[in-house]
Short mmCIF file of C-alpha atoms in Angstrom, two decimals:
data_model
loop_
_atom_site.label_atom_id
_atom_site.label_comp_id
_atom_site.label_asym_id
_atom_site.label_seq_id
_atom_site.Cartn_x
_atom_site.Cartn_y
_atom_site.Cartn_z
CA VAL A 1 12.35 -11.87 7.55
CA ALA A 2 11.77 -8.68 5.56
CA ALA A 3 14.47 -6.85 7.51
CA GLY A 4 17.01 -9.58 6.65
CA ALA A 5 17.54 -10.78 10.23
CA ARG A 6 18.79 -14.38 10.48
CA SER A 7 17.90 -16.88 13.17
CA PRO A 8 20.08 -19.90 14.05
CA GLU A 9 19.89 -22.65 11.44
CA LEU A 10 18.07 -25.84 12.45
CA PRO A 11 19.73 -29.22 11.84
CA ALA A 12 17.96 -31.48 9.33
CA ASP A 13 17.04 -35.17 9.57
CA VAL A 14 16.45 -37.61 6.74
CA HIS A 15 12.71 -38.22 6.49
CA GLY A 16 11.68 -40.85 3.94
CA PRO A 17 12.31 -39.44 0.44
CA GLY A 18 13.17 -36.03 1.87
CA LEU A 19 14.23 -34.07 4.96
CA SER A 20 12.64 -32.73 8.13
CA TRP A 21 13.36 -29.95 10.64
CA SER A 22 11.98 -29.71 14.18
CA SER A 23 11.69 -26.79 16.60
CA GLY A 24 9.61 -26.81 19.77
CA SER A 25 6.25 -28.37 19.10
CA LEU A 26 6.41 -28.21 15.31
CA ARG A 27 8.08 -30.21 12.56
CA ALA A 28 8.46 -29.19 8.92
CA THR A 29 8.97 -31.91 6.30
CA VAL A 30 9.88 -31.76 2.63
CA THR A 31 9.35 -34.92 0.57
CA ALA A 32 10.39 -35.44 -3.03
CA ASP A 33 8.90 -37.37 -5.94
CA PRO A 34 10.90 -39.02 -7.40
CA ALA A 35 13.05 -39.79 -4.40
CA PRO A 36 16.54 -38.26 -4.49
CA ASP A 37 19.61 -40.33 -5.24
CA THR A 38 21.28 -38.79 -2.21
CA ALA A 39 19.92 -37.12 0.94
CA LEU A 40 22.50 -35.40 3.15
CA ALA A 41 21.06 -34.26 6.48
CA SER A 42 24.27 -32.50 7.54
CA ALA A 43 24.08 -30.18 4.53
CA GLY A 44 20.29 -30.07 4.21
CA LEU A 45 20.75 -31.35 0.65
CA LEU A 46 18.68 -33.49 -1.72
CA ARG A 47 20.52 -34.49 -4.91
CA TRP A 48 19.61 -36.15 -8.18
CA GLU A 49 22.06 -37.29 -10.87
CA TRP A 50 20.54 -37.29 -14.35
CA GLU A 51 21.67 -37.35 -17.95
CA LEU A 52 19.38 -35.38 -20.24
CA ALA A 53 19.28 -35.47 -24.02
CA PRO A 54 18.98 -32.06 -25.76
CA GLY A 55 15.46 -30.73 -25.23
CA ALA A 56 14.53 -33.41 -22.68
CA THR A 57 12.98 -32.50 -19.32
CA ARG A 58 12.61 -34.07 -15.88
CA THR A 59 10.36 -32.89 -13.06
CA VAL A 60 10.74 -33.07 -9.28
CA LEU A 61 7.70 -32.44 -7.07
CA LEU A 62 8.60 -31.10 -3.62
CA THR A 63 5.85 -31.18 -0.99
CA ALA A 64 6.25 -29.17 2.23
CA ARG A 65 4.16 -29.87 5.32
CA LEU A 66 3.95 -28.37 8.81
CA GLU A 67 2.75 -30.70 11.56
CA PRO A 68 3.08 -31.26 15.33
CA SER A 69 6.27 -32.99 16.36
CA ARG A 70 6.00 -36.19 18.34
CA SER A 71 6.42 -34.24 21.58
CA GLY A 72 4.21 -31.35 20.51
CA ARG A 73 0.82 -30.77 22.08
CA GLU A 74 -0.29 -27.50 20.51
CA PRO A 75 -2.85 -27.83 17.70
CA LEU A 76 -2.08 -26.27 14.34
CA ARG A 77 -4.26 -23.41 13.12
CA ALA A 78 -5.70 -23.74 9.64
CA ALA A 79 -4.68 -21.17 7.07
CA GLN A 80 -7.37 -18.65 6.22
CA GLY A 81 -6.84 -18.17 2.53
CA PRO A 82 -3.61 -16.35 1.59
CA ALA A 83 -1.19 -18.09 -0.76
CA GLY A 84 -3.84 -20.64 -1.71
CA LEU A 85 -3.39 -22.62 1.51
CA ALA A 86 -7.09 -22.93 2.24
CA ARG A 87 -9.57 -24.70 -0.03
CA ARG A 88 -11.23 -22.36 -2.50
CA SER A 89 -14.66 -23.14 -1.04
CA GLU A 90 -13.49 -21.74 2.31
CA ARG A 91 -12.40 -18.36 0.94
CA PRO A 92 -14.62 -15.37 1.68
CA PRO A 93 -16.67 -14.02 -1.23
CA ARG A 94 -15.09 -11.05 -2.96
CA PRO A 95 -16.56 -7.72 -1.79
CA TRP A 96 -16.41 -6.29 -5.30
CA GLY A 97 -18.18 -7.15 -8.53
CA ALA A 98 -16.95 -8.28 -11.93
CA ALA A 99 -14.67 -5.32 -12.62
CA GLY A 100 -12.49 -5.37 -15.69
CA ALA A 101 -10.04 -3.31 -17.71
CA GLU A 102 -8.86 -3.41 -21.31
CA GLY A 103 -7.01 -1.17 -23.70
CA ASP A 104 -4.63 -0.67 -26.58
CA ASP A 105 -1.90 -2.08 -24.38
CA GLY A 106 -2.87 -5.72 -23.91
CA ARG A 107 -1.06 -5.86 -20.59
CA VAL A 108 -3.77 -3.73 -18.96
CA ARG A 109 -6.32 -6.56 -19.01
CA GLU A 110 -3.94 -9.19 -17.63
CA LEU A 111 -2.48 -6.94 -14.93
CA PHE A 112 -5.91 -5.87 -13.68
CA ARG A 113 -7.26 -9.44 -13.68
CA THR A 114 -4.23 -10.93 -11.91
CA SER A 115 -4.30 -8.24 -9.25
CA LEU A 116 -7.96 -8.93 -8.44
CA ASP A 117 -7.23 -12.67 -8.25
CA ASP A 118 -4.38 -12.01 -5.81
CA LEU A 119 -6.57 -9.77 -3.68
CA GLY A 120 -9.27 -12.44 -3.59
CA GLY A 121 -6.73 -14.91 -2.24
CA LEU A 122 -5.67 -12.50 0.51
CA LEU A 123 -9.17 -11.88 1.89
CA LEU A 124 -9.71 -12.72 5.56
CA ARG A 125 -12.73 -12.66 7.85
CA ASP A 126 -12.65 -10.91 11.21
CA ALA A 127 -13.08 -13.64 13.82
CA ALA A 128 -15.05 -11.22 16.00
CA CYS A 129 -17.52 -10.52 13.19
CA PRO A 130 -17.20 -12.95 10.24
CA PRO A 131 -19.19 -10.83 7.74
CA ASP A 132 -16.50 -8.13 7.97
CA LEU A 133 -13.69 -8.74 5.47
CA HIS A 134 -10.19 -7.29 5.25
CA LEU A 135 -6.98 -8.13 3.45
CA ALA A 136 -3.96 -9.98 4.79
CA ALA A 137 -0.73 -8.04 4.27
CA GLY A 138 0.78 -10.68 2.00
CA ALA A 139 2.12 -14.18 1.54
CA PRO A 140 4.19 -15.91 2.73
CA TRP A 141 5.56 -13.74 5.53
CA ARG A 142 2.51 -11.83 6.79
CA CYS A 143 -0.71 -13.78 6.24
CA SER A 144 -2.56 -11.69 8.80
CA LEU A 145 -3.95 -8.25 9.57
CA ALA A 146 -1.42 -5.39 9.31
CA PRO A 147 -3.43 -2.27 10.23
CA ALA A 148 -1.68 0.39 8.15
CA GLU A 149 -1.20 -1.73 5.03
CA THR A 150 -4.72 -3.14 5.26
CA LEU A 151 -6.15 0.39 5.37
CA ARG A 152 -3.92 1.54 2.53
CA ALA A 153 -5.06 -1.36 0.36
CA ALA A 154 -8.74 -0.76 1.16
CA ARG A 155 -8.36 2.92 0.25
CA MET A 156 -6.72 2.12 -3.10
CA LEU A 157 -9.60 -0.24 -3.92
CA LEU A 158 -12.37 2.32 -3.41
CA PRO A 159 -12.96 2.48 -7.20
CA LEU A 160 -14.27 -1.10 -6.84
CA GLY A 161 -16.78 -0.13 -4.14
CA THR A 162 -16.89 0.64 -0.43
CA ARG A 163 -17.68 -2.82 1.02
CA LEU A 164 -14.05 -3.78 1.68
CA ALA A 165 -13.25 -0.37 3.19
CA ALA A 166 -16.29 -0.62 5.49
CA GLY A 167 -15.34 -4.11 6.68
CA THR A 168 -11.73 -3.06 7.22
CA LEU A 169 -12.74 0.04 9.17
CA ARG A 170 -15.14 -1.91 11.38
CA THR A 171 -12.47 -4.55 12.04
CA LEU A 172 -9.91 -1.96 13.10
CA ALA A 173 -12.44 0.03 15.13
CA ARG A 174 -12.78 -3.06 17.32
CA THR A 175 -9.03 -2.97 18.00
CA GLN A 176 -8.97 0.76 18.86
CA LEU A 177 -7.88 1.72 22.37
CA THR A 178 -10.93 3.32 23.98
CA ALA A 179 -10.07 3.39 27.70
CA PRO A 180 -9.49 6.91 29.10
CA GLY A 181 -5.82 7.87 29.07
CA PRO A 182 -3.07 9.21 26.80
CA GLU A 183 -3.47 6.38 24.26
CA GLN A 184 -7.22 6.71 23.87
CA GLY A 185 -8.13 6.63 20.20
CA ARG A 186 -4.95 4.99 18.90
CA ILE A 187 -5.16 1.92 16.67
CA PRO A 188 -2.35 -0.42 17.77
CA GLY A 189 0.31 -1.43 15.27
CA PRO A 190 3.88 -2.79 15.44
CA LEU A 191 7.12 -0.94 14.80
CA ARG A 192 8.65 -1.34 11.34
CA ASN A 193 12.13 -0.75 9.95
CA ALA A 194 12.42 2.76 8.46
CA GLY A 195 15.80 2.48 6.76
CA PRO A 196 19.41 3.24 7.70
CA HIS A 197 18.87 6.92 8.52
CA ALA A 198 15.87 6.71 10.83
CA PRO A 199 14.71 4.79 13.90
CA PRO A 200 11.76 2.36 13.50
CA ARG A 201 8.41 3.95 12.74
CA CYS A 202 5.09 2.99 14.32
CA THR A 203 2.52 1.53 11.93
CA GLY A 204 -0.10 2.22 14.61
CA THR A 205 0.45 5.95 14.15
CA GLU A 206 -0.08 5.62 10.41
CA ALA A 207 -3.19 3.45 10.86
CA THR A 208 -4.69 5.91 13.35
CA LEU A 209 -4.23 8.77 10.89
CA LEU A 210 -5.43 6.73 7.92
CA PHE A 211 -8.70 5.72 9.61
CA PRO A 212 -10.55 9.07 9.31
CA ALA A 213 -9.10 9.70 5.84
CA VAL A 214 -10.26 6.33 4.50
CA LEU A 215 -13.69 6.83 6.07
CA ALA A 216 -14.02 10.30 4.51
CA GLU A 217 -13.01 9.10 1.05
CA ALA A 218 -15.27 6.04 1.26
CA TRP A 219 -18.10 8.48 2.01
CA ARG A 220 -17.23 10.43 -1.16
CA TRP A 221 -17.37 7.16 -3.14
CA GLY A 222 -20.81 6.31 -1.74
CA LEU A 223 -20.50 4.69 1.69
CA PRO A 224 -24.09 4.55 3.02
CA ALA A 225 -24.98 7.11 5.69
CA ARG A 226 -25.90 4.45 8.26
CA GLU A 227 -22.40 2.91 8.02
CA LEU A 228 -20.79 6.34 8.27
CA GLU A 229 -22.70 7.08 11.47
CA LEU A 230 -21.55 3.82 13.06
CA LEU A 231 -17.87 4.46 12.25
CA LEU A 232 -17.79 8.19 12.98
CA PRO A 233 -17.16 7.81 16.77
CA ALA A 234 -13.99 5.78 16.07
CA ALA A 235 -12.82 8.40 13.57
CA ARG A 236 -13.45 11.17 16.10
CA ARG A 237 -11.32 9.28 18.66
CA CYS A 238 -8.49 9.01 16.07
CA LEU A 239 -8.61 12.76 15.52
CA GLY A 240 -8.65 13.35 19.26
CA TRP A 241 -5.51 11.22 19.61
CA LEU A 242 -3.84 13.30 16.86
CA ARG A 243 -4.56 16.57 18.63
CA ALA A 244 -3.53 15.17 22.04
CA HIS A 245 -0.11 14.00 20.78
CA THR A 246 0.83 17.05 18.73
CA LYS A 247 3.86 18.63 20.33
CA ALA A 248 4.21 22.28 21.26
CA GLY A 249 5.92 23.00 17.93
CA GLY A 250 2.87 21.74 16.08
CA TYR A 251 4.26 18.45 14.75
CA LEU A 252 3.29 14.85 15.47
CA PRO A 253 6.14 12.58 16.63
CA ASP A 254 6.43 9.03 15.33
CA PRO A 255 6.46 6.93 17.35
CA ALA A 256 4.69 9.00 19.98
CA PRO A 257 5.45 10.53 22.38
CA GLU A 258 9.23 10.91 21.98
CA GLY A 259 10.00 9.87 18.41
CA PRO A 260 11.32 12.18 15.68
CA PHE A 261 9.08 14.27 13.44
CA ARG A 262 8.84 12.43 10.10
CA CYS A 263 7.94 14.16 6.87
CA GLU A 264 5.41 11.51 5.83
CA THR A 265 3.78 11.47 9.28
CA GLN A 266 3.02 15.19 9.00
CA ALA A 267 1.48 14.52 5.57
CA HIS A 268 -0.73 11.79 7.07
CA ALA A 269 -1.71 14.07 9.95
CA HIS A 270 -2.54 17.00 7.66
CA ARG A 271 -4.72 14.82 5.42
CA ALA A 272 -6.47 13.28 8.43
CA ALA A 273 -7.29 16.74 9.79
CA LEU A 274 -8.70 18.12 6.53
CA LEU A 275 -10.70 15.03 5.56
CA GLY A 276 -11.76 14.52 9.17
CA ALA A 277 -13.09 18.08 9.18
CA ASP A 278 -15.23 17.17 6.16
CA LEU A 279 -16.77 14.29 8.11
CA LEU A 280 -17.47 16.32 11.23
CA GLU A 281 -18.91 19.28 9.39
CA ALA A 282 -21.26 16.97 7.48
CA GLN A 283 -22.59 15.90 10.88
CA ASP A 284 -22.88 19.52 12.08
CA ALA A 285 -20.04 19.02 14.56
CA ASP A 286 -18.15 22.07 15.79
CA GLU A 287 -14.70 20.42 15.71
CA GLY A 288 -14.38 20.73 11.93
CA GLU A 289 -13.31 24.38 11.92
CA GLU A 290 -10.77 23.72 14.68
CA LEU A 291 -9.19 20.95 12.61
CA ARG A 292 -8.98 23.22 9.56
CA GLU A 293 -7.24 25.92 11.60
CA TRP A 294 -4.82 23.32 12.99
CA ALA A 295 -4.04 22.08 9.45
CA ALA A 296 -3.50 25.63 8.17
CA ALA A 297 -1.01 26.33 10.97
CA LEU A 298 0.79 23.05 10.19
CA ARG A 299 1.10 24.02 6.49
CA GLU A 300 2.63 27.37 7.32
CA ARG A 301 5.25 25.87 9.66
CA PHE A 302 5.99 22.86 7.45
CA ARG A 303 6.81 24.92 4.36
CA GLN A 304 9.54 26.63 6.36
CA ASP A 305 10.84 23.93 8.71
CA PHE A 306 10.70 20.87 6.44
CA TRP A 307 12.20 22.34 3.29
CA HIS A 308 15.95 22.13 2.73
CA GLU A 309 17.22 24.74 0.27
CA ASN A 310 20.21 23.88 -1.92
CA ARG A 311 21.66 24.81 -5.31
CA GLY A 312 19.53 22.14 -6.98
CA GLY A 313 16.29 23.83 -6.02
CA GLY A 314 15.74 22.28 -2.62
CA ARG A 315 14.12 19.14 -1.27
CA PRO A 316 11.85 18.13 1.61
CA LEU A 317 13.53 16.99 4.81
CA SER A 318 12.88 13.41 5.82
CA LEU A 319 13.30 13.92 9.58
CA LEU A 320 13.25 16.79 12.02
CA ALA A 321 14.41 16.08 15.57
CA ALA A 322 13.00 17.80 18.63
CA ASP A 323 16.33 19.62 19.09
CA GLY A 324 16.17 20.99 15.54
CA ALA A 325 18.60 18.53 13.93
CA THR A 326 17.63 17.68 10.35
CA THR A 327 18.01 14.67 8.06
CA PRO A 328 17.79 15.70 4.37
CA TYR A 329 18.05 12.32 2.63
CA LEU A 330 15.73 11.80 -0.33
CA GLY A 331 13.47 8.75 -0.61
CA SER A 332 10.19 7.57 -2.07
CA THR A 333 8.22 8.38 1.10
CA ALA A 334 8.38 12.03 -0.04
CA ALA A 335 5.59 11.06 -2.45
CA GLU A 336 3.23 11.10 0.53
CA LEU A 337 3.36 14.90 0.34
CA LEU A 338 1.42 14.71 -2.94
CA ASP A 339 -1.27 12.35 -1.61
CA THR A 340 -3.59 14.99 -0.21
CA GLY A 341 -6.91 13.13 -0.35
CA LEU A 342 -10.36 13.52 -1.90
CA THR A 343 -12.50 16.36 -0.57
CA VAL A 344 -15.57 18.47 -1.42
CA GLY A 345 -16.59 18.45 -5.08
CA GLY A 346 -14.24 15.57 -5.90
CA LEU A 347 -11.29 17.95 -5.66
CA GLN A 348 -7.95 17.16 -4.05
CA ALA A 349 -7.38 18.66 -0.62
CA GLU A 350 -4.68 21.27 -0.18
CA GLY A 351 -1.21 19.85 0.43
CA LEU A 352 1.62 20.74 2.76
CA LEU A 353 3.83 22.08 -0.04
CA ASP A 354 3.30 25.30 -1.96
CA LYS A 355 3.18 25.34 -5.78
CA ALA A 356 6.91 25.91 -6.30
CA GLN A 357 7.86 23.20 -3.80
CA THR A 358 5.42 20.78 -5.43
CA GLN A 359 6.97 21.45 -8.82
CA GLN A 360 10.45 20.83 -7.42
CA LEU A 361 9.36 17.59 -5.77
CA ALA A 362 7.86 16.41 -9.07
CA ARG A 363 11.22 17.06 -10.74
CA LEU A 364 13.02 15.05 -8.06
CA LEU A 365 10.60 12.13 -8.28
CA GLY A 366 11.09 11.99 -12.03
CA GLY A 367 14.89 12.35 -11.80
CA PRO A 368 17.49 9.57 -12.15
CA SER A 369 18.35 9.46 -8.45
CA LEU A 370 14.87 8.23 -7.51
CA ASP A 371 13.42 6.78 -10.73
CA SER A 372 15.16 3.48 -11.44
CA GLY A 373 13.23 2.97 -14.67
CA TRP A 374 11.16 0.29 -12.89
CA GLY A 375 9.77 2.56 -10.18
CA LEU A 376 10.90 4.79 -7.33
CA ARG A 377 13.84 3.87 -5.14
CA SER A 378 13.03 3.91 -1.43
CA LEU A 379 16.35 5.76 -0.95
CA GLY A 380 17.92 7.84 -3.70
CA ALA A 381 20.87 6.36 -5.56
CA LYS A 382 23.09 9.29 -4.53
CA GLU A 383 22.25 9.07 -0.82
CA PRO A 384 24.66 7.59 1.75
CA ARG A 385 24.12 3.85 2.44
CA HIS A 386 21.99 3.35 -0.66
CA ASN A 387 21.50 -0.33 -1.48
CA PRO A 388 19.34 -1.37 -4.45
CA PHE A 389 18.24 -4.44 -2.50
CA GLY A 390 17.79 -2.59 0.80
CA HIS A 391 14.42 -3.09 2.46
CA ARG A 392 14.14 0.66 3.12
CA SER A 393 17.44 1.79 1.64
CA GLY A 394 16.84 1.52 -2.07
CA ALA A 395 14.45 -1.23 -3.17
CA VAL A 396 11.45 -0.22 -5.28
CA ARG A 397 8.27 -0.42 -3.20
CA VAL A 398 5.29 -0.65 -5.54
CA GLU A 399 2.87 1.07 -3.18
CA GLU A 400 5.02 4.22 -2.90
CA THR A 401 5.54 4.45 -6.65
CA VAL A 402 1.77 4.19 -7.14
CA THR A 403 1.28 6.96 -4.56
CA ALA A 404 3.70 9.14 -6.53
CA VAL A 405 1.93 8.43 -9.84
CA ALA A 406 -1.48 9.36 -8.45
CA GLY A 407 -0.13 12.43 -6.64
CA LEU A 408 1.80 13.69 -9.66
CA ALA A 409 -1.25 13.20 -11.88
CA ASN A 410 -3.49 15.13 -9.47
CA ALA A 411 -0.92 17.94 -9.27
CA GLY A 412 -0.76 18.25 -13.07
CA HIS A 413 2.69 16.72 -13.60
CA GLU A 414 1.56 14.13 -16.12
CA ASN A 415 4.89 13.49 -17.85
CA GLU A 416 6.55 12.38 -14.62
CA ALA A 417 3.45 10.38 -13.65
CA GLY A 418 3.33 8.63 -17.02
CA ALA A 419 7.02 7.67 -16.96
CA LEU A 420 6.71 6.09 -13.51
CA LEU A 421 3.46 4.34 -14.49
CA ARG A 422 5.02 2.76 -17.58
CA GLY A 423 8.00 1.61 -15.55
CA VAL A 424 5.79 -0.27 -13.07
CA VAL A 425 3.72 -1.85 -15.86
CA ASP A 426 6.92 -2.99 -17.58
CA ALA A 427 8.15 -4.46 -14.29
CA ALA A 428 4.82 -6.22 -13.77
CA GLU A 429 5.17 -7.99 -17.10
CA THR A 430 8.52 -9.48 -16.07
CA PHE A 431 6.90 -10.78 -12.85
CA GLY A 432 4.09 -12.51 -14.73
CA PHE A 433 1.75 -9.59 -13.84
CA ARG A 434 1.92 -10.55 -10.14
CA LEU A 435 3.90 -7.70 -8.62
CA PRO A 436 5.75 -8.34 -5.34
CA GLU A 437 5.63 -5.70 -2.62
CA MET A 438 9.18 -4.67 -3.56
CA TYR A 439 12.01 -5.53 -5.93
CA ALA A 440 15.60 -4.44 -6.49
CA ALA A 441 16.15 -0.88 -7.71
CA GLU A 442 19.14 -1.42 -9.99
CA GLN A 443 19.10 1.07 -12.85
CA ARG A 444 17.15 -0.06 -15.90
CA THR A 445 19.23 -0.65 -19.00
CA GLU A 446 18.42 -2.01 -22.44
CA GLY A 447 17.55 -5.70 -22.15
CA SER A 448 17.60 -5.74 -18.34
CA VAL A 449 14.82 -6.93 -16.02
CA PRO A 450 14.03 -5.97 -12.40
CA LEU A 451 15.52 -8.43 -9.95
CA PRO A 452 13.26 -10.02 -7.31
CA HIS A 453 13.77 -9.25 -3.64
CA PRO A 454 14.31 -12.44 -1.63
CA SER A 455 12.09 -11.43 1.29
CA ALA A 456 9.23 -9.68 -0.52
CA CYS A 457 5.64 -10.85 -0.12
CA ARG A 458 4.14 -11.98 -3.42
CA PRO A 459 1.23 -11.53 -3.62
CA ALA A 460 1.08 -8.46 -1.40
CA ALA A 461 -2.06 -6.47 -0.62
CA VAL A 462 -0.53 -3.03 -1.18
CA ALA A 463 1.08 -4.11 -4.47
CA ALA A 464 -2.06 -5.75 -5.89
CA ALA A 465 -4.33 -2.94 -4.69
CA GLY A 466 -1.73 -0.43 -5.86
CA THR A 467 -1.99 -1.86 -9.37
CA VAL A 468 -5.74 -1.16 -9.35
CA ARG A 469 -5.10 2.41 -8.26
CA LEU A 470 -2.28 2.78 -10.79
CA LEU A 471 -4.51 1.81 -13.71
CA THR A 472 -7.62 3.66 -12.56
CA THR A 473 -5.49 6.81 -12.23
CA LEU A 474 -5.54 6.82 -16.04
CA ALA A 475 -9.28 7.56 -15.89
CA GLY A 476 -9.17 10.09 -13.04
CA VAL A 477 -12.59 9.26 -11.54
CA ARG A 478 -13.36 11.78 -8.78
CA PRO A 479 -16.74 11.29 -7.10
CA ASP A 480 -18.60 13.33 -4.51
CA VAL A 481 -21.64 11.14 -3.92
CA PRO A 482 -22.97 13.23 -0.99
CA ALA A 483 -23.19 16.15 -3.43
CA GLY A 484 -24.57 13.91 -6.19
CA THR A 485 -21.70 14.49 -8.62
CA VAL A 486 -18.83 12.64 -10.26
CA ALA A 487 -16.05 13.95 -12.49
CA VAL A 488 -13.72 12.15 -14.90
CA ARG A 489 -10.37 13.84 -15.44
CA PRO A 490 -8.10 11.37 -17.26
CA LEU A 491 -4.42 11.77 -18.00
CA SER A 492 -4.34 13.81 -21.20
CA THR A 493 -1.05 12.17 -22.19
CA ALA A 494 -2.71 8.69 -22.31
CA PRO A 495 0.56 6.89 -21.40
CA LEU A 496 -0.88 3.43 -22.21
CA GLY A 497 -3.09 4.50 -25.10
CA ALA A 498 -6.86 4.01 -25.00
CA VAL A 499 -8.26 2.20 -21.94
CA ARG A 500 -11.71 1.14 -20.75
CA PHE A 501 -12.88 0.22 -17.25
CA THR A 502 -16.10 -1.64 -16.50
CA GLY A 503 -17.63 -2.78 -13.23
CA LEU A 504 -16.24 0.06 -11.13
CA ARG A 505 -18.61 1.25 -8.39
CA VAL A 506 -19.73 4.78 -7.57
CA ALA A 507 -22.65 5.28 -5.15
CA GLY A 508 -22.91 1.49 -4.97
CA GLU A 509 -23.84 1.21 -8.65
CA PRO A 510 -21.83 0.11 -11.71
CA PHE A 511 -19.64 2.75 -13.32
CA ALA A 512 -17.91 2.35 -16.69
CA VAL A 513 -15.57 4.81 -18.37
CA ARG A 514 -13.53 4.90 -21.56
CA VAL A 515 -10.42 7.04 -22.20
CA SER A 516 -9.36 7.68 -25.78
CA ARG A 517 -5.84 7.79 -27.21
CA LEU A 518 -6.14 11.59 -27.00
CA GLY A 519 -6.81 11.46 -23.27
CA LEU A 520 -10.51 12.27 -23.53
CA GLY A 521 -12.89 10.56 -21.12
CA LEU A 522 -16.34 9.17 -21.90
CA VAL A 523 -18.63 7.83 -19.16
CA GLU A 524 -20.53 4.78 -20.44
CA GLU A 525 -22.44 3.79 -17.30
CA VAL A 526 -23.28 5.75 -14.16
CA ALA A 527 -25.75 5.55 -11.26
CA GLU A 528 -29.09 7.22 -11.81
CA GLY A 529 -29.20 10.62 -10.15
CA LEU A 530 -25.44 11.27 -10.31
CA HIS A 531 -24.54 14.34 -12.34
CA LEU A 532 -21.34 14.46 -14.40
CA ARG A 533 -19.23 17.45 -13.48
CA GLY A 534 -16.89 19.12 -15.93
#
């Protein structure tokens, strides 16, 4: 559905005050109240003829049901919670407390609250271990586990506590391939469309590289030592898979073993190695230093091989083929190069780009080719085959814009970060503060609104969780619970004015922080024994 593929249309039948469609063992019915004046099965059309006085209204209630057809024998499976399909009493309890946000900009409170409500509706239990919770990818198209997106969402929600991350990691550890062989350590995931200039990418590769990074960051936020010890073997297998599938040139193909070398995949691999080294060294494992040496060698090669010089100052390459062929198109996935991860002392890990390249990338992300005014385009407006509605060829994907905002803020490029942040908040208001996973990237003009994408999930886990990360980026909370410290480094530009967050969790305890209109942070509540670091 998301890729825009069409299946053959099913013929309709008149069904009472509505229509029905049958395929295999299932039948879908739509009934109307009041009944239509005309029902045309051949056109799949229900029609009412009304005369309305000025200001008058009429309402039609359409009810859709899915049920076994008369010849069907397969039982229907009950929905597990997304999109409000299950009764509220059946939904899992939320693995976070009563977090809240408020500020000078009144939209902050509503956006934060709506996002948490959406996330609560997307919670699922792992059938193999019901206490473990994770998020469905989104409604209505993917009301199930999507490994990479589920991990991304859990990582972005770490400011609310580590319970969801722990449940997600345990759920995916049970899916990990553990039998001896070339795939040992990989977390399975399907292929996904990667746009008009690249073959499909493997979400299993991304999930495998995310696993150790999410575990390492959850540990910084206060994941208990006993849970870390239980998950560490799975993380070690992920890192072993990374090293086993790195090609002779030092890059990781996606999909392995014969796919191209993607820019964002190398960023995921580099982060996994550095944060994975943190985990292993904390357990006195010898592999940590080897991973750091591998990451250092990758940085040196990447800064040469994946940077395309031009008169505009250069840009990162999106793809590098095994034969040396390059693809220099510019898209929002380049923001992954700024998402380096949380490491020792609450600092950001070193990235693949040097300082000058990072500065140039910040300029590109804030430029008119990528910034639509509502967020980043997934493919730049000046690139061949750009389409503002394209699934991976132009549409704004909330998650990638949020990644850019956080990465730009951490790298010190606050003006570009603030402009993108305000664009997403403005877009959220037009969507009733329930952001879809993507929307059209037509250029913002005075009086315009972002156009919805017809196949976007709404709510979507990465969009709702991304909103939490987007807003908490304003406060810049950077914990290192194993070292007993936490720092607050807010955006000094205060792009939304003064803000206040309550009910965040650091070291498993409530954490509250206020940021003034001058961009100064004040911690109001913190766990006993944690020291504030300047």
